[in-house]
Amino acid sequence: MLENFISMIEEYNPNCDVELIVKAYNFAEAAHEGQMRKSGERFFSHPVEVAKILIQLQMDSSTIAAGLLHDVIEDTYYGYKELRLEFGEEIAELVEGVTKLTRLSFESKEERQAENLRKMFIAMAKDIRVILIKLADRLHNMRTLKYQSDEKKKEKAMETLEIFAPIANRLGISRIKWELEDLCLRYIDTDGYYELVEKVAQKRKDREMFINTVISQLHEKLEEFEIESEISGRPKHFYSIYRKMKYQGKSFDEIFDFLAIRVLVGSIKDCYGVLGVVHTLWKPIPGRFKDYIAMPKPNMYQSLHTTVIGPKGDPFEIQIRTYEMHQIAEYGIAAHWKYKENKTDAEQADIDDKLAWLRQMLEWEKETKDPKEFMESLKIDLFTNEVFVFTPKGKVISLPTGSTPIDFAYKIHSDIGNKCVGAKVDGRIVPIDYKLKNGNIVEILTSSSSNGPSRDWLKIVKSSQAAARIKQWFKKERREENIVKGKELLDKELRRKGIILTEANLAKISNVISKKLSLPTEEDLYAAIGYGGITLNQVIPKIRDHIKKDAPKETIEELPQVSNQKQQHHDRKNKKSQGVTVKGIDNIMIRFARCCNPVPGDDIVGYITRGRGVSVHRSDCPSLKESAETTERYIEVDWDTTKPICFNVEIQIRASDRKGLLSELTKILSEARVTVTSLNARTNKEKIALLNLVLEITDTEDLDKLMTKFRHVKGVLDVFRVLT
């Protein structure tokens, strides 16, 4: 077996380090001695198969050796130090990068998964071979997944489909991506998979006849034009067909383009020559031509795609590329790199450029402490389709589908995003929530007097990069505000959960919790809550645990929870005509704070004033800073939605000054039947119109709808609520 193993490597790499491979092979075999897989095979068969997949990717000697050793740290008594002594730091680092965090304890399965992935991404940012080994490991595990329990099969298949197949795609390794997706489908929807396999098999004879006819016609025509080529047919993979049937609602018989003809030629010039020949033979379908040669995908993929009407009226796709492009399409970063023993500086720089997305992704996500948020943003980065737009100078920028000008601005530079006041798309001003489309030319309007991003932008942006940059701005620029807001949010959530702590004990416990979350001080904890870096769901359970273990009983008072119908009926009787109820208190004067003008739907807090009843504020009201040290005067209040009541709220509209602007805005107000109690309009030095309107609104839902309509008016740059 070992001789066969070495001969496979020497076929593509005659200069391979045979001694290193033999040593790693023997070491791994001895380390895993006596260990068995669930299939009944020796455990050592797994690292051998992983190494074979790496050989198919034509990887270097060190990577193959690390593939043989990849489970040694995790599953044997050998550790990192032993591997470093035996094989050197390079191979030890590769194995360590693939090894899971099995010896650490986590509060949830999701947290364990998130931290394992975070560790792996950090390792692959240093050396991309880490993820190539991990992909090979996952591929062989998926090939042998049938020996696992049904629950484990689905869990592993979903994780592979959501994380590892997209990673393979992002690295351009389509050969591994397609196989992973098809294997996942087998376990996620077993019946659907085998039904599809059967239907495809039934049409195999017709498909082969069709492909042979098309290849013959095209080959004959290309010979006339003296274009040397290699033509082959390629059926779509099962998962690709399955997605079309499931998400586009098509039956199998309605899918005609599950065939593709691939044409390989010697030069880019010949690629476009073949395209011309194809379009003279068969009629192209409008809108189905894609030029990935002029505009390569971020994963380095290059090819021409065109869909044409075939000899019998059925559409089919033709892909045209050079031999070199085909190697990269199949093997991605592995084909581009191949870890030559002596890479030049230029080659290394080229590799680094192609992996810039990985380092950017790590930079954006290192701020994220919440495992759930990390996993969601990771899936967005890896899995979403992309839209390609241009800067005014013609540079291609790729963004997740559904991205807005704000996403574009932050992709260019953080300062551009922070100073953004509007955008032009294809020469005309658009609202900031405009969904960018392929081919758009985007220009960002900035202002040095900008107050920075709005928190509302977090609801608009699509890319995790933009969201992270916005949170980072609030973290740095509004630290004091974030501390106050975070403390308020924590105090309110504790009260809602029925936990009352003295100010001193809250400070003491917060200081302990901040250390557990790797934050220097309690103020850093409050600030992180305030800007959204840490969620209350991460903090509250830790506070409960600390109280149960260490805090004296007199520091906490459990409030009775309303659970019976009699109490609920009593609460309904206590609802106030002002639109707000105060928990546990009846017949008390309530007034709404003018500083923030809360509206139903806003998160609110009550503040017990001296002699003037309860003042109701938005929980993020800046004026509450002054009361941050007297949180014992805060009280829980809720909106009474039984009677619709109008509330005054002020908004500001920023727009490019033009004739007819006010007329269009007032028309929207008239159609929405919204009363305007005050309007102030002016224009600044930069010819930006600023309109402040005080409106009568019943709840935030109506307000959000109205603000969205304003944003879609030509020339409107931004719309936001005003806190005085």
XYZ file of C-alpha atoms in Angstrom:
724
model
C 0.000 0.000 0.000
C 2.799 2.417 0.899
C 4.607 1.815 -2.439
C 1.386 2.512 -4.321
C 0.910 5.627 -2.222
C 4.372 6.983 -3.100
C 3.974 6.211 -6.810
C 0.760 8.280 -6.916
C 2.661 11.313 -5.592
C 5.667 10.830 -7.879
C 3.378 10.916 -10.952
C 2.906 14.668 -10.549
C 5.828 15.506 -8.243
C 9.007 13.534 -9.063
C 10.903 15.619 -6.483
C 8.609 14.756 -3.557
C 10.163 14.162 -0.145
C 9.705 10.359 -0.056
C 11.467 10.033 3.297
C 9.044 12.490 4.945
C 5.976 10.739 3.494
C 7.177 7.296 4.625
C 7.952 8.616 8.112
C 4.525 10.275 8.473
C 2.784 7.161 7.127
C 4.503 4.852 9.611
C 4.121 7.278 12.534
C 0.353 7.708 11.956
C -0.166 3.965 11.493
C 1.570 3.229 14.808
C -0.216 6.102 16.646
C -3.665 4.844 15.577
C -2.856 1.185 16.248
C -5.889 -0.620 17.692
C -8.340 2.180 16.859
C -11.340 1.240 14.699
C -13.928 3.212 12.719
C -17.674 2.594 12.998
C -17.503 0.889 9.600
C -15.311 -1.817 11.175
C -12.205 -0.687 9.266
C -8.913 0.281 10.898
C -8.960 3.948 11.869
C -5.726 4.433 9.922
C -7.671 3.891 6.672
C -9.211 7.356 7.190
C -5.963 9.447 7.217
C -4.745 7.400 4.222
C -7.899 8.297 2.241
C -7.571 11.950 3.310
C -3.986 11.960 2.022
C -5.177 10.407 -1.285
C -7.648 13.272 -1.777
C -4.786 15.731 -1.171
C -2.731 13.817 -3.758
C -5.600 14.290 -6.267
C -5.292 18.024 -5.525
C -1.563 17.609 -6.301
C -0.453 19.022 -2.980
C 3.128 19.217 -1.714
C 4.915 16.705 0.538
C 4.322 18.631 3.792
C 0.572 18.859 3.196
C 0.267 15.142 2.429
C 2.323 14.298 5.534
C 0.039 16.571 7.620
C -2.977 14.825 6.041
C -1.643 11.467 7.240
C -1.084 12.935 10.728
C -4.189 15.163 10.917
C -5.973 13.135 13.646
C -2.916 12.340 15.768
C -3.255 15.262 18.236
C -7.030 14.864 18.526
C -7.302 11.071 18.783
C -4.008 9.750 20.202
C -1.752 10.437 23.171
C 0.719 12.402 20.995
C 0.535 16.205 21.279
C 1.763 19.255 19.408
C 5.218 19.145 21.063
C 5.868 15.554 19.998
C 4.849 16.297 16.395
C 7.045 19.397 16.299
C 10.028 17.407 17.522
C 9.418 14.612 14.998
C 8.311 16.595 11.924
C 9.130 20.256 12.512
C 7.017 23.331 13.204
C 5.452 23.609 9.725
C 3.721 20.204 9.815
C 2.885 20.485 13.536
C 1.148 23.832 12.862
C -0.875 22.329 9.992
C -2.090 19.448 12.195
C -2.825 21.785 15.111
C -4.854 24.028 12.779
C -7.141 21.124 11.826
C -7.496 19.821 15.405
C -10.793 20.566 17.166
C -10.991 22.229 20.592
C -11.978 18.980 22.301
C -10.374 19.651 25.669
C -12.233 22.900 26.383
C -15.743 23.102 27.877
C -18.462 25.120 26.147
C -21.913 26.189 27.281
C -23.613 24.999 24.064
C -23.019 22.897 20.966
C -23.343 26.069 18.872
C -20.612 27.813 20.895
C -18.317 24.803 20.428
C -18.937 24.797 16.664
C -18.370 28.547 16.394
C -15.095 28.458 18.315
C -13.810 25.438 16.374
C -14.525 27.254 13.108
C -13.012 30.486 14.413
C -9.833 28.581 15.362
C -9.721 26.921 11.947
C -10.158 30.240 10.087
C -7.363 31.847 12.090
C -5.106 28.889 11.220
C -6.040 28.958 7.519
C -5.397 32.703 7.394
C -1.801 31.858 8.310
C -1.620 28.835 5.997
C -4.403 27.974 3.532
C -3.310 24.327 3.502
C -5.141 23.916 6.834
C -8.531 24.199 5.132
C -7.449 21.983 2.226
C -6.662 19.221 4.744
C -9.954 19.887 6.550
C -11.933 19.710 3.294
C -10.270 16.398 2.426
C -11.065 15.141 5.949
C -14.717 16.210 5.660
C -15.065 14.736 2.156
C -13.938 11.271 3.268
C -16.118 11.465 6.387
C -19.106 12.300 4.159
C -18.273 9.363 1.875
C -18.465 7.039 4.909
C -21.306 8.809 6.740
C -23.715 5.863 6.258
C -22.205 4.145 9.311
C -23.319 6.975 11.642
C -26.699 7.320 13.416
C -29.556 9.035 11.515
C -29.310 12.088 13.786
C -25.549 12.374 13.228
C -25.975 11.962 9.466
C -28.337 14.938 9.217
C -26.305 17.076 11.625
C -23.045 16.511 9.705
C -24.760 16.904 6.323
C -26.307 20.265 7.318
C -23.015 21.566 8.732
C -21.214 20.487 5.552
C -23.814 22.088 3.292
C -23.851 25.361 5.246
C -20.115 25.720 5.959
C -17.707 23.385 4.179
C -19.261 23.200 0.685
C -19.409 27.046 0.541
C -15.772 27.206 1.720
C -14.778 24.840 -1.108
C -16.704 27.079 -3.499
C -15.052 30.220 -2.110
C -11.652 28.607 -2.679
C -12.713 27.622 -6.199
C -12.407 23.852 -5.621
C -15.530 22.865 -7.569
C -14.577 19.176 -7.686
C -14.870 18.919 -3.890
C -17.791 21.359 -3.648
C -20.045 19.378 -6.007
C -19.305 16.032 -4.376
C -19.923 17.433 -0.886
C -23.274 18.903 -1.952
C -24.455 15.678 -3.600
C -23.420 13.634 -0.545
C -25.227 16.074 1.776
C -28.418 15.823 -0.280
C -28.372 12.030 0.127
C -28.759 12.387 3.910
C -30.827 15.589 4.160
C -33.540 14.398 1.731
C -32.880 10.713 1.086
C -36.115 10.035 -0.830
C -35.675 13.140 -2.990
C -32.072 12.204 -3.755
C -32.733 8.621 -4.913
C -35.842 9.684 -6.871
C -33.677 12.209 -8.699
C -30.907 9.646 -9.337
C -33.457 7.325 -10.893
C -34.945 10.020 -13.156
C -31.517 11.132 -14.364
C -30.557 7.490 -15.064
C -33.731 7.008 -17.136
C -32.745 9.874 -19.446
C -29.086 8.873 -19.704
C -29.386 7.318 -23.204
C -31.236 10.353 -24.640
C -28.725 12.672 -22.969
C -25.717 10.831 -24.419
C -27.221 10.934 -27.935
C -27.907 14.663 -27.580
C -24.385 15.397 -26.308
C -22.761 13.377 -29.117
C -24.805 15.242 -31.742
C -23.906 18.679 -30.326
C -20.203 17.804 -29.904
C -20.021 16.480 -33.472
C -21.594 19.635 -34.965
C -19.457 21.999 -32.898
C -16.220 20.077 -33.490
C -16.781 20.096 -37.258
C -17.420 23.864 -37.252
C -14.384 24.653 -35.080
C -12.136 22.649 -37.432
C -13.326 24.890 -40.290
C -12.032 27.898 -38.347
C -8.836 26.007 -37.381
C -9.531 26.281 -33.649
C -8.031 23.354 -31.746
C -10.286 22.292 -28.891
C -11.315 19.565 -26.489
C -15.101 19.196 -26.148
C -16.975 17.150 -23.544
C -20.449 16.894 -22.040
C -21.108 17.482 -18.363
C -24.461 16.727 -16.673
C -25.484 19.042 -13.849
C -24.880 17.668 -10.393
C -27.833 16.275 -8.465
C -27.866 19.040 -5.874
C -27.971 21.709 -8.589
C -31.032 20.057 -10.195
C -32.615 19.540 -6.757
C -32.261 23.245 -5.895
C -33.969 24.272 -9.134
C -36.852 21.888 -8.521
C -37.280 22.916 -4.881
C -36.723 26.669 -4.982
C -38.062 27.446 -8.473
C -41.017 25.045 -8.200
C -40.101 23.168 -11.388
C -40.739 19.525 -12.149
C -37.929 17.341 -13.478
C -39.422 17.402 -16.987
C -39.372 21.231 -16.953
C -35.598 21.358 -16.417
C -33.950 21.358 -19.841
C -30.603 22.925 -19.000
C -29.212 20.181 -16.774
C -26.731 19.495 -19.575
C -23.628 21.550 -20.253
C -21.060 21.295 -23.031
C -17.525 22.263 -22.021
C -15.031 23.517 -24.607
C -11.329 23.790 -23.690
C -8.975 25.794 -25.920
C -5.409 27.068 -25.854
C -5.887 30.845 -25.517
C -8.276 33.582 -24.426
C -8.530 34.711 -28.063
C -9.818 31.248 -29.018
C -12.393 31.404 -26.186
C -14.106 34.351 -27.828
C -13.638 32.744 -31.246
C -15.505 29.637 -30.052
C -18.260 31.862 -28.640
C -18.782 33.416 -32.074
C -18.965 29.976 -33.709
C -21.467 28.732 -31.097
C -23.758 31.699 -31.703
C -23.719 31.084 -35.452
C -24.682 27.422 -34.940
C -27.433 27.922 -32.337
C -29.547 30.862 -31.274
C -28.445 32.337 -27.910
C -31.017 33.047 -25.197
C -30.951 36.778 -24.313
C -29.677 37.588 -20.823
C -28.020 34.188 -20.362
C -24.476 35.157 -21.418
C -21.864 35.615 -18.663
C -18.288 36.700 -19.196
C -16.279 35.489 -16.218
C -13.036 35.895 -18.171
C -13.256 39.687 -18.255
C -14.763 39.716 -14.745
C -13.496 36.642 -12.807
C -15.383 35.450 -9.732
C -13.718 36.121 -6.348
C -12.793 32.410 -6.178
C -10.618 32.877 -9.328
C -13.114 31.096 -11.630
C -12.870 32.184 -15.270
C -15.024 30.990 -18.170
C -17.522 32.112 -20.793
C -21.081 30.842 -20.230
C -23.805 31.034 -22.855
C -27.173 29.252 -23.060
C -28.450 28.434 -26.555
C -31.438 26.707 -28.163
C -30.352 23.217 -29.265
C -31.125 21.193 -32.412
C -34.488 19.969 -31.053
C -35.481 23.249 -29.451
C -34.178 22.402 -25.967
C -31.878 24.917 -24.231
C -28.427 23.855 -23.085
C -25.384 25.625 -21.677
C -21.926 25.876 -23.216
C -18.892 26.743 -21.078
C -15.741 27.932 -22.856
C -12.363 28.291 -21.131
C -8.632 27.688 -21.525
C -6.914 24.575 -20.140
C -5.335 26.665 -17.394
C -8.722 28.162 -16.461
C -10.146 24.643 -16.308
C -7.467 23.539 -13.836
C -8.306 26.503 -11.604
C -12.061 25.853 -11.991
C -11.583 22.265 -10.801
C -8.932 22.735 -8.116
C -9.150 26.452 -7.242
C -6.507 27.752 -4.866
C -4.837 24.319 -4.854
C -4.226 24.510 -8.619
C -3.014 28.089 -8.378
C -0.655 27.445 -5.508
C 0.358 23.780 -5.562
C 2.991 24.670 -2.996
C 6.030 24.602 -5.216
C 9.056 24.013 -3.033
C 10.611 27.327 -4.112
C 7.885 29.933 -4.668
C 8.962 33.348 -5.917
C 7.959 36.514 -4.049
C 5.633 37.412 -6.946
C 3.868 34.038 -6.708
C 3.450 34.403 -2.945
C 2.097 37.963 -3.357
C -0.415 36.695 -5.933
C -1.582 34.001 -3.509
C -1.945 36.558 -0.705
C -4.090 38.781 -2.963
C -6.401 35.877 -3.721
C -6.819 35.153 -0.013
C -7.495 38.771 0.997
C -11.210 37.970 1.465
C -10.327 35.472 4.215
C -8.304 37.951 6.220
C -10.976 40.618 5.757
C -13.635 38.198 6.963
C -11.611 37.397 10.085
C -11.069 41.084 10.762
C -14.805 41.814 10.475
C -15.842 38.905 12.669
C -13.260 39.086 15.465
C -15.527 41.658 17.147
C -18.379 39.142 17.317
C -18.581 37.440 20.718
C -22.004 35.819 20.264
C -21.589 32.313 18.701
C -25.004 32.508 17.014
C -24.219 35.884 15.439
C -20.784 34.602 14.363
C -22.337 31.569 12.643
C -24.982 33.673 10.886
C -22.486 36.244 9.603
C -20.146 33.430 8.527
C -22.910 31.809 6.480
C -23.708 35.160 4.848
C -20.031 35.656 3.923
C -19.642 32.150 2.521
C -23.006 31.221 1.137
C -24.818 34.192 -0.373
C -24.774 34.873 -4.075
C -22.880 37.914 -5.236
C -23.580 41.084 -7.163
C -20.802 42.769 -9.164
C -20.757 46.572 -9.343
C -18.234 49.173 -10.467
C -16.529 52.182 -8.914
C -16.580 55.376 -11.036
C -13.021 54.453 -12.146
C -14.134 51.027 -13.377
C -12.863 48.786 -10.556
C -15.067 45.710 -10.012
C -16.449 45.319 -6.473
C -18.218 42.118 -5.383
C -20.866 42.262 -2.647
C -23.526 39.883 -1.289
C -26.770 39.939 -3.287
C -29.137 42.516 -1.783
C -26.324 44.889 -0.782
C -26.909 48.641 -0.618
C -24.733 51.706 -1.282
C -23.761 51.588 2.418
C -22.281 48.094 1.935
C -20.394 49.441 -1.090
C -19.085 52.447 0.862
C -17.686 50.286 3.671
C -16.199 47.859 1.151
C -14.175 50.766 -0.294
C -13.020 52.124 3.092
C -14.319 52.564 6.637
C -13.963 56.370 6.441
C -16.043 56.470 3.243
C -18.785 54.511 4.990
C -18.675 56.617 8.156
C -18.937 59.889 6.170
C -21.532 58.631 3.679
C -24.520 60.967 3.255
C -25.913 59.518 0.028
C -25.132 57.722 -3.219
C -25.457 57.912 -6.972
C -26.071 54.782 -9.017
C -25.540 55.090 -12.776
C -25.447 58.859 -12.417
C -28.644 59.404 -10.447
C -29.212 59.802 -6.719
C -30.788 56.792 -4.998
C -31.965 56.129 -1.436
C -29.411 54.499 0.863
C -31.449 51.267 1.034
C -31.380 50.853 -2.774
C -30.595 47.226 -3.738
C -27.548 47.206 -6.028
C -27.710 45.259 -9.303
C -25.029 43.692 -11.495
C -23.246 46.289 -13.595
C -24.276 49.347 -11.530
C -21.709 52.162 -11.346
C -21.793 53.394 -7.749
C -20.563 56.751 -6.466
C -20.685 57.534 -2.748
C -21.498 61.090 -1.583
C -19.620 62.027 1.566
C -19.557 65.027 3.880
C -16.831 66.058 6.321
C -19.571 67.391 8.638
C -21.365 64.021 8.765
C -22.286 62.866 12.267
C -21.318 59.311 11.362
C -23.430 56.217 10.679
C -26.960 55.738 11.984
C -27.979 52.720 14.061
C -30.783 52.222 11.509
C -28.098 51.307 8.952
C -27.604 48.000 10.778
C -31.111 47.020 9.580
C -30.262 47.978 5.988
C -26.780 46.578 5.337
C -26.341 43.066 3.968
C -22.610 42.404 4.348
C -21.091 41.466 7.688
C -18.174 43.791 6.874
C -20.435 46.859 6.861
C -22.297 45.759 10.010
C -19.002 45.178 11.842
C -17.623 48.565 10.774
C -20.788 50.378 11.924
C -20.688 48.619 15.305
C -16.991 49.414 15.557
C -17.701 53.123 14.978
C -20.297 53.193 17.747
C -17.895 51.274 19.966
C -15.119 53.853 19.552
C -16.962 57.131 18.995
C -19.853 56.713 21.395
C -18.220 54.869 24.249
C -19.828 56.939 27.021
C -23.230 56.680 25.373
C -22.766 52.919 24.892
C -21.843 52.453 28.563
C -25.020 54.229 29.706
C -27.191 52.429 27.162
C -25.660 49.043 27.976
C -26.169 49.493 31.699
C -29.783 50.535 31.125
C -30.473 47.559 28.882
C -28.908 45.152 31.394
C -30.781 46.658 34.335
C -34.085 46.573 32.480
C -33.586 42.949 31.382
C -32.721 41.928 34.959
C -35.917 43.568 36.191
C -37.913 41.857 33.430
C -36.460 38.513 34.511
C -37.458 39.281 38.108
C -33.921 39.878 39.416
C -33.300 43.005 41.516
C -29.702 43.791 42.508
C -28.325 46.662 44.544
C -26.109 49.079 42.624
C -23.015 47.843 44.471
C -23.737 44.181 43.832
C -24.558 44.777 40.159
C -21.199 46.510 39.766
C -19.392 43.680 41.579
C -21.062 40.924 39.542
C -20.639 42.825 36.249
C -16.929 43.106 36.928
C -16.693 39.308 37.376
C -18.788 38.606 34.253
C -16.704 40.998 32.147
C -13.582 38.956 32.949
C -15.355 35.746 31.886
C -16.170 37.378 28.547
C -12.540 38.549 28.071
C -13.388 42.215 28.677
C -11.076 44.311 30.906
C -13.669 46.138 33.039
C -17.376 46.335 33.815
C -17.537 49.524 31.726
C -16.269 47.552 28.740
C -19.074 45.044 29.398
C -21.735 47.778 29.430
C -20.231 49.380 26.313
C -20.239 46.023 24.471
C -23.920 45.532 25.340
C -24.620 49.111 24.255
C -23.126 48.813 20.765
C -24.307 45.236 20.207
C -20.982 43.404 20.527
C -22.415 41.198 23.280
C -26.040 40.144 23.693
C -28.018 40.080 26.913
C -28.600 36.361 26.320
C -24.876 35.868 26.886
C -24.791 37.931 30.077
C -27.984 37.089 32.004
C -27.300 33.321 32.401
C -23.808 34.082 33.707
C -25.250 36.545 36.245
C -27.794 33.936 37.401
C -25.032 31.329 37.793
C -22.852 33.760 39.768
C -25.716 34.710 42.082
C -26.540 31.060 42.796
C -22.903 30.226 43.589
C -21.471 33.279 45.322
C -23.899 36.116 46.058
C -25.575 36.309 49.511
C -29.342 35.765 49.380
C -30.158 39.304 50.527
C -28.679 40.801 47.329
C -31.413 39.358 45.140
C -35.152 39.518 45.310
C -37.198 37.324 42.989
C -40.270 39.269 41.860
C -43.519 37.296 41.459
C -44.175 36.342 37.841
C -47.657 37.026 36.440
C -48.938 33.627 35.351
C -52.595 33.146 36.364
C -55.674 34.453 34.582
C -56.907 36.403 37.593
C -53.709 38.443 37.769
C -53.762 39.029 33.989
C -57.333 40.324 34.251
C -56.259 42.665 37.055
C -53.404 43.974 34.865
C -55.823 44.665 32.002
C -57.986 46.739 34.363
C -54.927 48.778 35.311
C -54.152 49.883 31.735
C -53.944 53.661 31.435
C -55.673 55.875 28.950
C -52.322 57.512 28.254
C -51.290 54.395 26.275
C -48.836 53.042 28.880
C -49.219 50.712 31.868
C -46.974 50.738 34.917
C -46.316 47.301 36.395
C -47.656 46.934 39.928
C -48.876 50.560 40.280
C -52.361 51.978 39.693
C -53.670 55.558 39.565
C -50.340 57.241 38.874
C -49.671 60.234 36.657
C -47.838 59.337 33.448
C -46.211 61.748 31.015
C -44.099 61.240 27.901
C -40.625 62.728 27.831
C -40.272 65.422 25.166
C -36.562 64.741 24.828
C -37.125 61.509 22.885
C -40.872 61.406 22.087
C -41.425 57.633 22.490
C -43.919 55.979 20.139
C -45.656 52.563 20.515
C -43.179 49.973 19.300
C -40.190 51.731 20.865
C -38.370 50.029 23.735
C -39.341 52.196 26.730
C -38.465 52.665 30.387
C -40.249 54.554 33.148
C -38.469 57.012 35.430
C -40.047 58.000 38.748
C -39.772 61.781 39.030
C -40.104 63.925 42.168
C -43.747 65.016 42.359
C -44.533 64.594 38.631
C -45.370 60.879 38.423
C -43.639 58.602 35.938
C -41.772 60.014 32.950
C -41.682 57.595 29.978
C -38.503 57.628 27.858
C -37.111 55.603 24.995
C -34.579 53.222 26.538
C -31.839 54.758 24.336
C -32.754 58.339 25.267
C -29.525 60.400 25.700
C -31.037 62.458 28.524
C -31.153 59.385 30.732
C -27.367 59.687 31.063
C -27.964 62.116 33.884
C -29.887 59.446 35.789
C -27.494 56.561 35.190
C -26.477 56.427 38.856
C -30.047 56.277 40.163
C -31.350 53.167 38.424
C -33.455 52.312 41.491
C -35.861 54.991 40.218
C -36.383 53.140 36.923
C -39.637 51.202 36.675
C -40.988 48.735 34.139
C -43.617 50.160 31.795
C -45.394 48.661 28.773
C -47.427 49.990 25.891
C -51.208 49.663 26.108
C -52.250 48.627 22.600
C -55.983 48.296 23.335
C -56.691 51.908 22.323
C -54.874 53.528 19.369
C -53.511 56.900 20.445
C -51.545 59.404 18.345
C -48.081 60.475 19.459
C -45.863 63.259 18.174
C -42.555 62.181 16.653
C -39.948 64.286 14.846
C -38.057 63.054 11.806
C -35.445 64.689 9.604
C -35.185 64.177 5.843
C -31.849 64.897 4.122
C -32.089 65.294 0.350
C -30.466 66.963 -2.642
C -32.291 70.255 -3.090
C -34.485 70.259 -6.193
C -37.721 71.675 -7.502
C -40.831 69.715 -6.528
C -39.189 67.826 -3.653
C -41.507 69.199 -0.950
C -44.543 68.546 -3.149
C -43.646 64.848 -3.515
C -43.023 64.453 0.211
C -46.319 66.086 1.206
C -48.136 63.896 -1.333
C -46.841 60.798 0.515
C -48.040 62.272 3.814
C -51.450 63.006 2.313
C -51.829 59.482 0.885
C -50.816 57.984 4.247
C -53.305 60.324 6.015
C -50.638 61.464 8.466
C -51.079 64.766 10.276
C -48.101 67.160 10.254
C -48.044 69.400 13.335
C -44.792 71.187 12.440
C -42.503 71.544 9.393
C -39.150 73.307 9.133
C -37.194 73.301 5.837
C -33.769 74.776 5.086
C -30.769 74.249 2.796
C -27.135 74.059 3.988
C -23.942 75.230 2.256
C -23.582 71.925 0.436
C -27.033 72.404 -1.136
C -28.497 69.605 0.931
C -32.126 70.203 1.920
C -32.880 69.488 5.590
C -36.568 69.030 6.419
C -37.698 68.535 10.015
C -41.277 67.279 10.390
C -43.277 66.603 13.555
C -45.887 63.938 12.773
C -48.788 62.360 14.615
C -48.063 58.591 14.599
C -49.808 55.637 16.258
C -46.823 53.245 16.329
C -43.305 52.644 14.991
C -44.561 50.242 12.320
C -46.479 53.074 10.600
C -43.472 55.345 11.053
C -41.062 52.812 9.486
C -43.342 52.362 6.462
C -43.562 56.134 6.015
C -39.782 56.592 6.322
C -39.211 53.830 3.746
C -41.502 55.652 1.277
C -39.574 58.891 1.882
C -36.250 57.114 1.197
C -37.470 56.065 -2.255
C -38.221 59.644 -3.320
C -35.746 60.857 -5.935
C -32.894 62.796 -4.300
C -33.535 61.673 -0.707
C -30.261 60.744 0.976
C -31.374 59.717 4.446
C -34.367 59.722 6.806
C -34.093 59.319 10.569
C -35.829 60.100 13.854
C -34.646 63.124 15.811
C -33.821 62.969 19.504
C -33.699 66.460 20.970
